[in-house]
């Protein structure tokens, strides 16, 4: 509990690292990530939870960080776009977005990539329809979506190949 | 956003004490998907926010012989994915699956959504057709009301100051009951319904034994299409009967003109979608 | 946003006009009006609270009333503000009574209302519905006030 105008203590675990912060109680999660921590890979676009650009994963599940009050996040592992290549190479979904023209201006890309990663974590072999249903909530104003779907389809193929080199 | 103080109660009792203490100056936050947008627009300026995320005892999905009980903090996505709900109340799982996007469903809760009392949401019409009951707690005790008595007007629920929703109770569906949820979405897949129909029916051969029809997005609250229900009950299914029942919903709806369609258009679509739901459930393959 | 309402009120036209012409009394028939004070000449000050779900707007402002007792009508120009949510309304409201029979009069209310700032973000259809509900309650309360009068 905090007093008004006072800072609220906040412990977050992000991409495997612990952060101890004191933030205003009215900070959204996206603002804490970008301004207080400096993880600017997460983008805020519509600010009302509709477009999917600010997607981060909380315990592996997508949420809209622009309409999440940071101090309500508790005892959870947050994954942002910076967490995907933390151990070195890009995530297969990132590789696939690069190789298949899955982005142009980039505003929606972090959200798209995290959504696709979350899909593959839940379902490693989604059909194209399942991909479209899952990615429906991530808006893109540049690509017309075909390259995004293709990027995810090819990421699925590459991870399957990766899992089973003989396939 | 404006300044406020956030409280993190661990128990229901602690929550109710805070709610009683701060009264009108406090807002509960569950998933936050509605409250955050209201606060960002400065339409709501609570001094105190009571965070329900850490409160024990609001996260259950349980079933007994007669009913399914869902804790107020259960997320939309959990309802949609629950094997128990898919088996015992399939229309509820399929209705929650139609709400907004997965991201929102990972956040929004059943209790928060109902307290928001937006008649264009998906769950209310289905919960109305299911005859759900709402369990409400305050520092002075508990009460359980019919869901029809929860909704008062656009965004207006019947909770008294100091009260909160703790549980949603849904009578079990008989195994021979058929149901469907139809959502008319002329714009985008994640939109609110232009018109929605929740239909639950039990047949005896060709006779409609019982039928309940909930309509969403067509009035200040979700409504039951009672005239259509009475028209159908006890009668043999025929195209004429279905048409007559469907036509009757025009008398009961009271839609708004908005960017999802004019009031007249929505009235017509309420007829069309009621008819489609009836055809699917009453005349479709069993 | 334009509103037009026509309703029949039971009572003699004079009795109804007596209530309608007493601005603080007529205003008290509007749900949410908590205070109306005559400040000078044709000017009044008032407060109205409008609630849409959890959202409460407290509008404080002034009303300028032009009476026309001959035609049993008035025109109000109102301007009110909610400083907390940074929103407000500007409205021109016309009311006119015409005799229908010795015991029934027709009340015609037209209004042209502009919603300013945050209140506008609620969406025009919802605001219109809320206003319709308020006018409906107003005419009911007016009817009750007229019955007290006679």
Coordinates of C-alpha atoms in Angstrom, one line a residue:
Chain A
X1 CA 0.0 0.0 0.0
X2 CA 1.3 3.4 -0.9
X3 CA 0.4 7.0 -0.1
X4 CA -0.8 9.2 -2.8
X5 CA 2.1 11.0 -4.6
X6 CA 4.5 8.6 -3.0
X7 CA 6.3 5.8 -4.9
X8 CA 5.1 2.3 -4.8
X9 CA 7.7 -0.5 -4.3
X10 CA 7.7 -3.0 -7.2
X11 CA 9.6 -6.2 -7.7
X12 CA 9.6 -7.5 -11.2
X13 CA 11.2 -10.5 -12.9
X14 CA 11.8 -9.6 -16.5
X15 CA 13.6 -11.9 -19.0
X16 CA 15.1 -13.8 -16.1
X17 CA 16.4 -10.8 -14.2
X18 CA 15.1 -9.3 -11.0
X19 CA 14.4 -5.6 -10.7
X20 CA 13.6 -3.7 -7.6
X21 CA 11.9 -0.4 -8.4
X22 CA 10.0 2.4 -6.8
X23 CA 7.4 3.7 -9.2
X24 CA 4.3 5.9 -9.1
X25 CA 1.3 3.8 -8.5
X26 CA -0.4 5.0 -11.7
X27 CA 2.4 3.7 -14.0
X28 CA 1.4 1.3 -16.7
X29 CA 3.6 -1.7 -17.3
X30 CA 4.7 -0.5 -20.7
X31 CA 5.9 2.8 -19.1
X32 CA 7.8 1.0 -16.4
X33 CA 9.5 -1.2 -19.0
X34 CA 10.4 1.6 -21.3
X35 CA 11.0 4.6 -19.0
X36 CA 12.0 3.1 -15.7
X37 CA 13.9 0.1 -16.9
X38 CA 14.9 1.2 -20.4
X39 CA 13.6 -1.8 -22.3
X40 CA 12.3 0.2 -25.2
X41 CA 11.7 -2.8 -27.4
X42 CA 8.1 -2.9 -26.2
X43 CA 6.0 -0.3 -28.1
X44 CA 2.9 1.6 -27.1
X45 CA 0.7 2.3 -30.1
X46 CA -3.1 2.4 -29.5
X47 CA -2.9 2.8 -25.7
X48 CA -6.3 1.2 -25.2
X49 CA -5.5 -2.5 -25.4
X50 CA -6.7 -3.1 -28.9
X51 CA -3.7 -3.2 -31.3
X52 CA -1.3 -5.7 -29.7
X53 CA 1.8 -3.6 -30.2
X54 CA 2.5 -3.5 -26.4
X55 CA 2.2 -7.3 -26.0
X56 CA 4.4 -8.8 -23.4
X57 CA 4.2 -12.3 -21.9
X58 CA 3.4 -12.8 -18.3
X59 CA 4.1 -16.3 -17.2
X60 CA 4.0 -17.2 -20.9
X61 CA 0.6 -15.6 -21.6
X62 CA 0.1 -12.5 -23.8
X63 CA -1.2 -9.4 -22.1
X64 CA -1.5 -5.7 -23.1
X65 CA 1.1 -3.8 -21.1
X66 CA -0.5 -0.5 -22.0
X67 CA -3.6 -1.2 -19.9
X68 CA -1.8 -3.1 -17.1
X69 CA -1.1 -1.3 -13.9
X70 CA 2.5 -2.2 -13.2
X71 CA 2.0 -2.5 -9.5
X72 CA -0.6 -5.2 -10.0
X73 CA 1.9 -7.5 -11.6
X74 CA 3.0 -9.9 -8.8
X75 CA 5.2 -12.9 -8.6
X76 CA 5.3 -13.4 -12.3
X77 CA 7.9 -13.9 -15.0
X78 CA 7.7 -11.2 -17.7
X79 CA 9.1 -11.8 -21.2
X80 CA 9.7 -8.8 -23.5
X81 CA 11.2 -8.8 -27.0
X82 CA 14.6 -8.3 -25.4
X83 CA 14.3 -11.6 -23.7
X84 CA 14.1 -13.6 -27.0
X85 CA 17.7 -13.4 -28.1
X86 CA 19.1 -13.0 -24.6
X87 CA 21.2 -16.2 -24.9
X88 CA 22.7 -15.3 -28.3
X89 CA 21.0 -16.2 -31.5
X90 CA 17.6 -14.7 -32.6
X91 CA 14.5 -16.7 -31.9
X92 CA 13.3 -18.7 -34.9
X93 CA 10.3 -16.4 -35.1
X94 CA 12.6 -13.3 -35.3
X95 CA 14.7 -15.0 -38.0
X96 CA 11.6 -15.8 -40.0
X97 CA 10.2 -12.2 -39.7
X98 CA 13.5 -10.9 -41.1
X99 CA 13.7 -13.5 -43.9
X100 CA 10.1 -13.2 -45.0
X101 CA 9.5 -9.4 -44.8
X102 CA 7.3 -9.7 -41.8
X103 CA 7.7 -6.1 -40.9
X104 CA 8.2 -2.6 -42.4
X105 CA 7.9 0.3 -39.9
X106 CA 8.4 -2.0 -36.9
X107 CA 5.9 -0.4 -34.6
X108 CA 3.9 -3.6 -34.3
X109 CA 6.7 -6.1 -34.7
X110 CA 7.7 -6.7 -31.0
X111 CA 4.1 -7.6 -30.3
X112 CA 3.7 -9.7 -33.4
X113 CA 6.9 -11.7 -32.6
X114 CA 5.9 -12.2 -29.0
X115 CA 2.4 -13.3 -30.0
X116 CA 3.9 -15.8 -32.5
X117 CA 6.4 -17.1 -29.9
X118 CA 3.5 -17.5 -27.4
X119 CA 1.5 -19.4 -30.1
X120 CA 4.4 -21.8 -30.8
X121 CA 5.0 -22.3 -27.1
X122 CA 1.4 -23.4 -26.7
X123 CA 1.1 -25.2 -30.0
X124 CA 4.3 -26.0 -31.9
X125 CA 2.5 -27.1 -35.0
X126 CA -0.4 -24.7 -35.6
X127 CA -2.3 -24.7 -38.9
X128 CA -2.6 -21.6 -40.9
X129 CA -6.1 -21.0 -39.6
X130 CA -4.9 -21.4 -36.0
X131 CA -2.1 -18.9 -36.8
X132 CA -4.7 -16.4 -38.2
X133 CA -7.0 -16.9 -35.2
X134 CA -4.2 -16.4 -32.7
X135 CA -2.5 -13.4 -34.5
X136 CA -5.9 -11.7 -35.1
X137 CA -5.4 -9.3 -32.3
X138 CA -2.1 -7.9 -33.5
X139 CA -2.7 -5.0 -36.0
X140 CA -0.3 -4.0 -38.7
X141 CA -0.7 -1.0 -40.9
X142 CA 2.2 -1.8 -43.3
X143 CA 2.4 -5.4 -44.5
X144 CA -1.1 -6.3 -45.2
X145 CA -0.6 -9.3 -43.0
X146 CA 0.4 -11.8 -45.7
X147 CA 4.1 -11.6 -44.9
X148 CA 3.3 -11.9 -41.2
X149 CA 1.3 -15.0 -41.6
X150 CA 4.0 -16.4 -43.9
X151 CA 6.7 -15.5 -41.4
X152 CA 4.9 -17.5 -38.7
X153 CA 4.2 -20.4 -41.1
X154 CA 7.8 -20.6 -42.0
X155 CA 8.9 -20.2 -38.4
X156 CA 6.8 -23.3 -37.6
X157 CA 8.5 -25.2 -40.4
X158 CA 12.0 -24.1 -39.3
X159 CA 11.4 -25.1 -35.7
X160 CA 10.1 -28.5 -36.8
X161 CA 13.1 -28.9 -39.0
X162 CA 15.3 -27.8 -36.1
X163 CA 13.7 -30.2 -33.7
X164 CA 14.1 -33.1 -36.0
X165 CA 17.1 -32.7 -38.3
X166 CA 16.1 -35.8 -40.2
X167 CA 12.7 -34.6 -41.2
Chain B
X1 CA -3.5 9.1 -15.4
X2 CA -4.4 10.8 -12.1
X3 CA -2.7 9.9 -8.8
X4 CA -4.2 7.2 -6.6
X5 CA -3.3 4.8 -3.9
X6 CA -3.1 1.1 -4.6
X7 CA -4.1 -1.5 -2.0
X8 CA -3.3 -5.2 -2.2
X9 CA -5.6 -7.1 0.1
X10 CA -4.9 -10.9 0.5
X11 CA -8.3 -12.0 1.6
X12 CA -11.9 -11.3 0.8
X13 CA -12.5 -9.9 4.3
X14 CA -9.6 -7.5 4.0
X15 CA -11.0 -6.4 0.6
X16 CA -14.5 -5.8 2.0
X17 CA -13.1 -3.7 4.9
X18 CA -11.2 -1.5 2.4
X19 CA -14.3 -1.2 0.2
X20 CA -16.4 -0.2 3.2
X21 CA -13.8 2.3 4.4
X22 CA -13.2 4.1 1.1
X23 CA -16.7 3.8 -0.4
X24 CA -17.2 5.9 -3.5
X25 CA -13.5 6.9 -3.5
X26 CA -12.4 3.4 -4.3
X27 CA -12.6 1.2 -7.4
X28 CA -11.8 -2.5 -7.5
X29 CA -9.4 -3.6 -10.2
X30 CA -9.7 -7.1 -11.4
X31 CA -8.3 -7.6 -15.0
X32 CA -8.3 -3.8 -15.4
X33 CA -9.3 -3.9 -19.1
X34 CA -12.3 -1.6 -18.6
X35 CA -11.1 0.4 -15.6
X36 CA -7.8 1.3 -17.1
X37 CA -9.4 2.7 -20.2
X38 CA -11.9 4.7 -18.2
X39 CA -9.1 6.1 -16.0
X40 CA -6.9 6.9 -19.0
X41 CA -9.7 9.0 -20.4
X42 CA -10.2 10.6 -17.0
X43 CA -13.8 9.3 -17.0
X44 CA -13.1 7.7 -13.6
X45 CA -10.8 9.2 -11.0
X46 CA -10.8 7.0 -7.9
X47 CA -8.5 8.0 -5.1
X48 CA -8.1 4.4 -4.1
X49 CA -7.6 1.3 -6.2
X50 CA -8.2 -2.1 -4.5
X51 CA -6.3 -4.8 -6.4
X52 CA -8.0 -8.1 -6.4
X53 CA -5.2 -10.1 -8.0
X54 CA -3.8 -11.4 -4.7
X55 CA -7.1 -12.1 -3.0
X56 CA -7.5 -15.8 -2.1
X57 CA -10.6 -17.7 -2.9
X58 CA -11.9 -16.0 -6.1
X59 CA -10.1 -18.2 -8.6
X60 CA -12.0 -21.5 -8.6
X61 CA -14.0 -23.3 -11.3
X62 CA -16.0 -26.1 -9.5
X63 CA -19.0 -28.2 -10.3
X64 CA -21.5 -30.1 -8.1
X65 CA -24.4 -32.2 -9.3
X66 CA -26.6 -29.2 -9.9
X67 CA -24.3 -26.3 -10.7
X68 CA -21.0 -24.9 -11.8
X69 CA -19.4 -22.2 -9.7
X70 CA -16.9 -19.8 -11.1
X71 CA -14.9 -17.4 -8.8
X72 CA -15.1 -13.8 -9.7
X73 CA -11.4 -13.5 -10.6
X74 CA -11.4 -16.4 -13.1
X75 CA -10.1 -15.0 -16.4
X76 CA -12.1 -15.2 -19.7
X77 CA -9.4 -17.4 -21.2
X78 CA -9.5 -19.9 -18.3
X79 CA -13.3 -20.3 -18.8
X80 CA -12.9 -20.8 -22.5
X81 CA -10.1 -23.4 -22.0
X82 CA -11.7 -25.2 -18.9
X83 CA -12.5 -28.8 -19.7
X84 CA -15.0 -28.7 -16.9
X85 CA -16.9 -25.8 -18.5
X86 CA -16.5 -27.2 -22.1
X87 CA -18.2 -30.4 -20.9
X88 CA -20.8 -29.1 -18.6
X89 CA -21.7 -25.7 -20.0
X90 CA -20.3 -25.7 -23.6
X91 CA -22.1 -22.5 -24.6
X92 CA -20.3 -20.6 -21.9
X93 CA -16.9 -21.7 -23.2
X94 CA -17.8 -20.9 -26.7
X95 CA -19.2 -17.5 -25.7
X96 CA -16.1 -16.5 -23.7
X97 CA -14.0 -17.6 -26.7
X98 CA -15.7 -14.8 -28.7
X99 CA -14.6 -11.9 -26.5
X100 CA -12.1 -9.5 -28.0
X101 CA -8.7 -11.0 -28.4
X102 CA -6.7 -13.7 -26.6
X103 CA -4.6 -10.9 -25.0
X104 CA -7.7 -9.3 -23.5
X105 CA -9.1 -12.7 -22.4
X106 CA -5.9 -13.4 -20.6
X107 CA -6.6 -10.3 -18.5
X108 CA -10.4 -9.7 -18.2
X109 CA -12.2 -11.6 -15.4
X110 CA -15.8 -12.9 -15.2
X111 CA -16.6 -10.8 -12.2
X112 CA -15.0 -7.6 -13.6
X113 CA -16.7 -8.1 -16.9
X114 CA -20.2 -8.4 -15.3
X115 CA -19.6 -5.5 -12.9
X116 CA -18.8 -3.4 -16.0
X117 CA -22.4 -4.1 -17.2
X118 CA -21.8 -3.2 -20.8
X119 CA -24.8 -4.8 -22.6
X120 CA -22.7 -5.3 -25.8
X121 CA -20.3 -7.7 -24.2
X122 CA -20.6 -11.4 -25.1
X123 CA -21.0 -13.2 -21.7
X124 CA -24.1 -11.3 -20.4
X125 CA -26.6 -12.6 -22.9
X126 CA -25.4 -16.2 -22.5
X127 CA -25.4 -16.0 -18.7
X128 CA -28.9 -14.5 -18.8
X129 CA -30.0 -17.5 -20.9
X130 CA -28.3 -19.8 -18.5
X131 CA -30.3 -18.4 -15.5
X132 CA -27.0 -17.6 -13.8
X133 CA -26.9 -16.3 -10.3
X134 CA -24.5 -13.8 -8.9
X135 CA -23.0 -14.1 -5.4
X136 CA -22.3 -10.7 -3.9
X137 CA -20.4 -9.9 -0.6
X138 CA -20.1 -6.9 1.5
X139 CA -18.8 -6.3 5.0
X140 CA -22.3 -6.9 6.4
X141 CA -22.9 -10.2 4.7
X142 CA -23.7 -12.0 1.5
X143 CA -26.6 -12.2 -1.0
X144 CA -27.2 -14.0 -4.2
X145 CA -29.2 -12.5 -7.0
X146 CA -30.5 -13.5 -10.4
X147 CA -28.2 -12.1 -13.2
X148 CA -31.3 -10.3 -14.6
X149 CA -31.3 -8.2 -11.4
X150 CA -27.6 -7.3 -11.8
X151 CA -27.9 -5.2 -15.0
X152 CA -29.6 -1.9 -14.6
X153 CA -28.6 0.3 -17.5
X154 CA -25.6 1.0 -19.8
X155 CA -22.6 0.4 -17.5
X156 CA -24.9 0.4 -14.5
X157 CA -25.1 -2.6 -12.1
X158 CA -27.2 -3.0 -9.0
X159 CA -24.3 -3.4 -6.6
X160 CA -24.6 -1.3 -3.5
X161 CA -21.7 0.7 -2.2
X162 CA -19.3 -1.7 -0.4
X163 CA -20.5 -4.7 -2.4
X164 CA -18.5 -6.8 -4.8
X165 CA -19.2 -9.9 -7.0
X166 CA -17.5 -13.0 -5.6
X167 CA -18.9 -15.8 -7.6
X168 CA -21.1 -16.7 -10.6
X169 CA -23.3 -19.8 -10.2
X170 CA -24.6 -21.5 -13.3
X171 CA -27.2 -24.3 -13.1
X172 CA -26.0 -27.4 -14.8
X173 CA -27.3 -28.0 -18.3
X174 CA -29.1 -31.3 -19.0
X175 CA -27.2 -33.6 -21.2
X176 CA -30.0 -33.4 -23.8
X177 CA -30.0 -29.6 -23.9
X178 CA -28.7 -28.0 -27.0
X179 CA -27.3 -24.5 -27.3
X180 CA -25.6 -21.9 -29.5
X181 CA -24.1 -18.5 -29.3
X182 CA -24.2 -16.4 -32.4
X183 CA -22.4 -13.0 -32.7
X184 CA -23.0 -10.7 -35.6
X185 CA -19.7 -9.1 -36.4
X186 CA -19.9 -7.0 -39.6
X187 CA -16.7 -5.1 -38.8
X188 CA -13.7 -6.9 -37.2
X189 CA -13.3 -10.2 -35.5
X190 CA -12.4 -8.6 -32.2
X191 CA -15.2 -6.1 -32.1
X192 CA -18.2 -6.0 -29.8
X193 CA -21.3 -7.6 -31.2
X194 CA -23.7 -5.6 -33.4
X195 CA -26.3 -8.1 -32.2
X196 CA -25.7 -11.4 -30.3
X197 CA -28.0 -14.3 -29.5
X198 CA -27.6 -17.0 -26.9
X199 CA -30.0 -19.9 -27.3
X200 CA -30.5 -22.9 -25.0
X201 CA -33.2 -25.4 -25.8
X202 CA -34.4 -28.8 -24.8
X203 CA -36.5 -30.8 -27.2
X204 CA -38.9 -33.7 -26.8
X205 CA -39.0 -35.3 -30.2
X206 CA -40.3 -32.5 -32.3
X207 CA -41.7 -30.5 -29.4
X208 CA -39.9 -27.6 -27.8
X209 CA -39.8 -28.6 -24.1
X210 CA -37.8 -25.6 -22.8
X211 CA -36.1 -22.7 -24.5
X212 CA -34.3 -19.7 -23.2
X213 CA -33.1 -16.9 -25.5
X214 CA -30.7 -14.1 -24.4
X215 CA -30.1 -11.1 -26.6
X216 CA -27.0 -8.8 -26.3
X217 CA -26.2 -5.4 -27.7
X218 CA -29.8 -4.6 -28.4
X219 CA -31.0 -2.7 -25.2
X220 CA -29.6 -0.9 -22.2
X221 CA -29.1 -4.4 -20.5
X222 CA -29.0 -7.9 -21.9
X223 CA -32.6 -9.2 -22.3
X224 CA -34.5 -12.4 -22.5
X225 CA -36.7 -12.8 -25.6
X226 CA -39.6 -13.9 -23.5
X227 CA -42.3 -13.5 -26.2
X228 CA -40.3 -15.8 -28.5
X229 CA -39.7 -18.3 -25.7
X230 CA -43.5 -18.4 -24.9
X231 CA -44.3 -18.7 -28.6
X232 CA -42.0 -21.8 -28.9
X233 CA -42.6 -23.6 -25.7
X234 CA -44.8 -26.7 -26.0
X235 CA -45.2 -26.4 -29.7
X236 CA -44.0 -28.5 -32.6
X237 CA -41.1 -27.1 -34.5
X238 CA -41.9 -25.7 -37.9
X239 CA -40.5 -23.0 -40.2
X240 CA -43.6 -20.9 -39.4
X241 CA -43.2 -21.2 -35.7
X242 CA -39.5 -20.3 -35.9
X243 CA -40.3 -17.3 -38.1
X244 CA -43.1 -16.2 -35.7
X245 CA -40.9 -16.5 -32.7
X246 CA -38.0 -14.6 -34.4
X247 CA -40.3 -11.8 -35.5
X248 CA -41.4 -11.2 -32.0
X249 CA -37.9 -10.1 -30.8
X250 CA -38.4 -6.8 -32.7
X251 CA -41.0 -5.9 -30.0
X252 CA -38.5 -6.5 -27.2
X253 CA -35.3 -5.0 -28.4
X254 CA -34.4 -1.3 -27.9
X255 CA -31.1 -0.8 -29.7
X256 CA -29.0 2.4 -30.1
X257 CA -28.0 4.0 -33.4
X258 CA -24.2 3.8 -33.5
X259 CA -21.3 3.0 -35.8
X260 CA -22.1 -0.7 -35.6
X261 CA -25.5 0.0 -37.3
X262 CA -28.7 2.0 -37.0
X263 CA -31.3 1.0 -34.4
X264 CA -33.6 -0.2 -37.3
X265 CA -30.8 -2.4 -38.8
X266 CA -30.0 -3.9 -35.4
X267 CA -33.7 -4.7 -34.8
X268 CA -33.8 -6.5 -38.2
X269 CA -30.6 -8.3 -37.4
X270 CA -31.9 -9.4 -34.0
X271 CA -34.7 -11.1 -35.9
X272 CA -32.3 -12.7 -38.5
X273 CA -29.9 -13.9 -35.9
X274 CA -32.6 -15.3 -33.6
X275 CA -33.9 -17.2 -36.6
X276 CA -30.5 -18.6 -37.5
X277 CA -29.9 -19.7 -33.9
X278 CA -33.3 -21.4 -33.7
X279 CA -32.8 -23.1 -37.1
X280 CA -29.4 -24.3 -36.0
X281 CA -30.5 -25.6 -32.6
X282 CA -34.1 -26.8 -33.3
X283 CA -33.7 -28.0 -36.9
X284 CA -30.0 -28.8 -37.1
X285 CA -28.5 -32.3 -36.7
X286 CA -28.9 -33.6 -33.2
Chain C
X1 CA -26.7 16.9 -30.8
X2 CA -30.4 17.7 -31.2
X3 CA -33.2 16.4 -29.0
X4 CA -36.9 16.7 -29.5
X5 CA -39.5 15.4 -27.1
X6 CA -43.2 15.8 -27.0
X7 CA -45.3 14.6 -24.1
X8 CA -48.8 15.1 -22.8
X9 CA -49.1 16.3 -19.2
X10 CA -52.3 16.0 -17.3
X11 CA -53.5 19.3 -15.8
X12 CA -54.7 22.7 -16.8
X13 CA -52.2 24.6 -18.9
X14 CA -52.0 27.3 -16.2
X15 CA -51.2 24.8 -13.5
X16 CA -48.5 23.3 -15.6
X17 CA -47.1 26.7 -16.6
X18 CA -46.9 27.7 -12.9
X19 CA -44.5 24.8 -12.3
X20 CA -42.6 25.2 -15.5
X21 CA -42.2 29.0 -15.0
X22 CA -40.8 28.5 -11.5
X23 CA -37.3 27.8 -12.7
X24 CA -35.8 26.3 -9.5
X25 CA -38.9 24.1 -9.1
X26 CA -38.9 23.0 -12.8
X27 CA -35.2 22.3 -12.5
X28 CA -35.8 20.1 -9.5
X29 CA -37.9 17.8 -11.7
X30 CA -34.7 17.0 -13.6
X31 CA -33.0 14.0 -12.0
X32 CA -29.6 14.9 -10.7
X33 CA -30.2 18.6 -10.2
X34 CA -28.9 19.4 -6.7
X35 CA -29.0 23.1 -6.6
X36 CA -30.5 26.0 -8.5
X37 CA -30.1 29.6 -7.4
X38 CA -31.6 32.8 -8.9
X39 CA -28.6 35.1 -9.3
X40 CA -29.8 38.1 -11.2
X41 CA -32.5 39.1 -13.7
X42 CA -32.8 36.1 -16.0
X43 CA -29.8 34.3 -14.8
X44 CA -29.6 31.2 -12.6
X45 CA -26.8 29.1 -11.3
X46 CA -27.0 25.4 -10.8
X47 CA -25.4 22.0 -10.3
X48 CA -26.5 18.8 -12.0
X49 CA -25.0 15.4 -11.4
X50 CA -25.2 12.9 -14.2
X51 CA -24.2 9.3 -13.7
X52 CA -23.4 6.8 -16.4
X53 CA -22.5 3.6 -14.6
X54 CA -19.5 4.2 -12.4
X55 CA -18.9 7.6 -14.1
X56 CA -20.3 10.6 -12.3
X57 CA -20.2 14.0 -13.9
X58 CA -20.9 17.1 -11.7
X59 CA -21.8 20.0 -14.0
X60 CA -21.7 23.4 -12.5
X61 CA -22.8 26.4 -14.6
X62 CA -25.1 29.2 -15.4
X63 CA -28.5 29.3 -17.2
X64 CA -30.0 32.3 -18.9
X65 CA -33.7 32.0 -19.3
X66 CA -35.8 34.0 -21.7
X67 CA -39.5 33.7 -20.8
X68 CA -42.5 34.2 -23.0
X69 CA -45.5 33.9 -20.7
X70 CA -47.9 34.8 -23.6
X71 CA -47.0 31.7 -25.5
X72 CA -46.3 29.7 -22.4
X73 CA -42.7 29.0 -23.5
X74 CA -39.2 29.7 -22.5
X75 CA -35.7 29.4 -24.0
X76 CA -32.8 28.4 -21.8
X77 CA -29.2 28.9 -22.7
X78 CA -27.0 26.8 -20.4
X79 CA -23.3 26.4 -20.0
X80 CA -21.9 24.1 -17.5
X81 CA -18.5 22.5 -16.7
X82 CA -17.1 19.6 -14.8
X83 CA -13.6 20.8 -13.9
X84 CA -12.6 17.4 -12.4
X85 CA -13.0 15.5 -15.6
X86 CA -12.4 18.5 -17.8
X87 CA -15.6 18.3 -19.7
X88 CA -18.8 20.3 -20.1
X89 CA -22.0 21.0 -22.0
X90 CA -23.5 24.0 -23.8
X91 CA -27.1 23.8 -24.5
X92 CA -30.0 25.7 -25.8
X93 CA -33.3 24.3 -24.6
X94 CA -36.8 25.4 -25.8
X95 CA -39.9 24.4 -24.0
X96 CA -43.4 25.2 -25.1
X97 CA -46.8 24.3 -23.7
X98 CA -50.0 24.2 -25.8
X99 CA -53.4 23.4 -24.6
X100 CA -54.7 20.1 -25.8
X101 CA -57.9 20.2 -23.7
X102 CA -59.0 21.8 -20.5
X103 CA -57.2 19.0 -18.6
X104 CA -54.3 18.1 -20.8
X105 CA -51.4 20.1 -22.3
X106 CA -48.8 19.3 -24.8
X107 CA -45.2 19.9 -23.7
X108 CA -42.8 20.3 -26.5
X109 CA -39.1 20.3 -25.6
X110 CA -36.3 20.7 -28.1
X111 CA -32.7 21.0 -27.3
X112 CA -29.5 21.5 -29.1
X113 CA -26.6 20.3 -26.9
X114 CA -22.9 20.3 -27.4
X115 CA -20.8 18.0 -25.3
X116 CA -17.3 19.3 -24.7
X117 CA -14.1 17.6 -23.6
X118 CA -14.1 14.2 -21.9
X119 CA -17.8 13.8 -21.8
X120 CA -17.8 13.6 -25.5
X121 CA -15.6 10.5 -25.4
X122 CA -18.5 8.5 -24.0
X123 CA -20.0 8.4 -27.4
X124 CA -22.9 10.2 -28.9
X125 CA -25.4 7.3 -28.9
X126 CA -24.9 6.6 -25.3
X127 CA -25.2 10.3 -24.3
X128 CA -28.3 10.6 -26.3
X129 CA -29.9 7.6 -24.7
X130 CA -28.9 8.9 -21.2
X131 CA -30.4 12.3 -22.1
X132 CA -33.6 10.7 -23.3
X133 CA -33.9 8.7 -20.0
X134 CA -33.4 12.0 -18.1
X135 CA -36.0 13.9 -20.0
X136 CA -38.4 11.0 -19.5
X137 CA -37.8 11.1 -15.8
X138 CA -38.2 14.9 -15.9
X139 CA -41.7 14.7 -17.5
X140 CA -42.8 12.1 -14.9
X141 CA -41.6 14.4 -12.1
X142 CA -43.2 17.4 -13.7
X143 CA -46.5 15.5 -13.9
X144 CA -46.2 14.8 -10.1
X145 CA -45.4 18.4 -9.4
X146 CA -48.4 19.5 -11.4
X147 CA -50.6 17.1 -9.4
X148 CA -49.4 18.7 -6.2
X149 CA -50.2 22.1 -7.6
X150 CA -53.9 21.3 -8.3

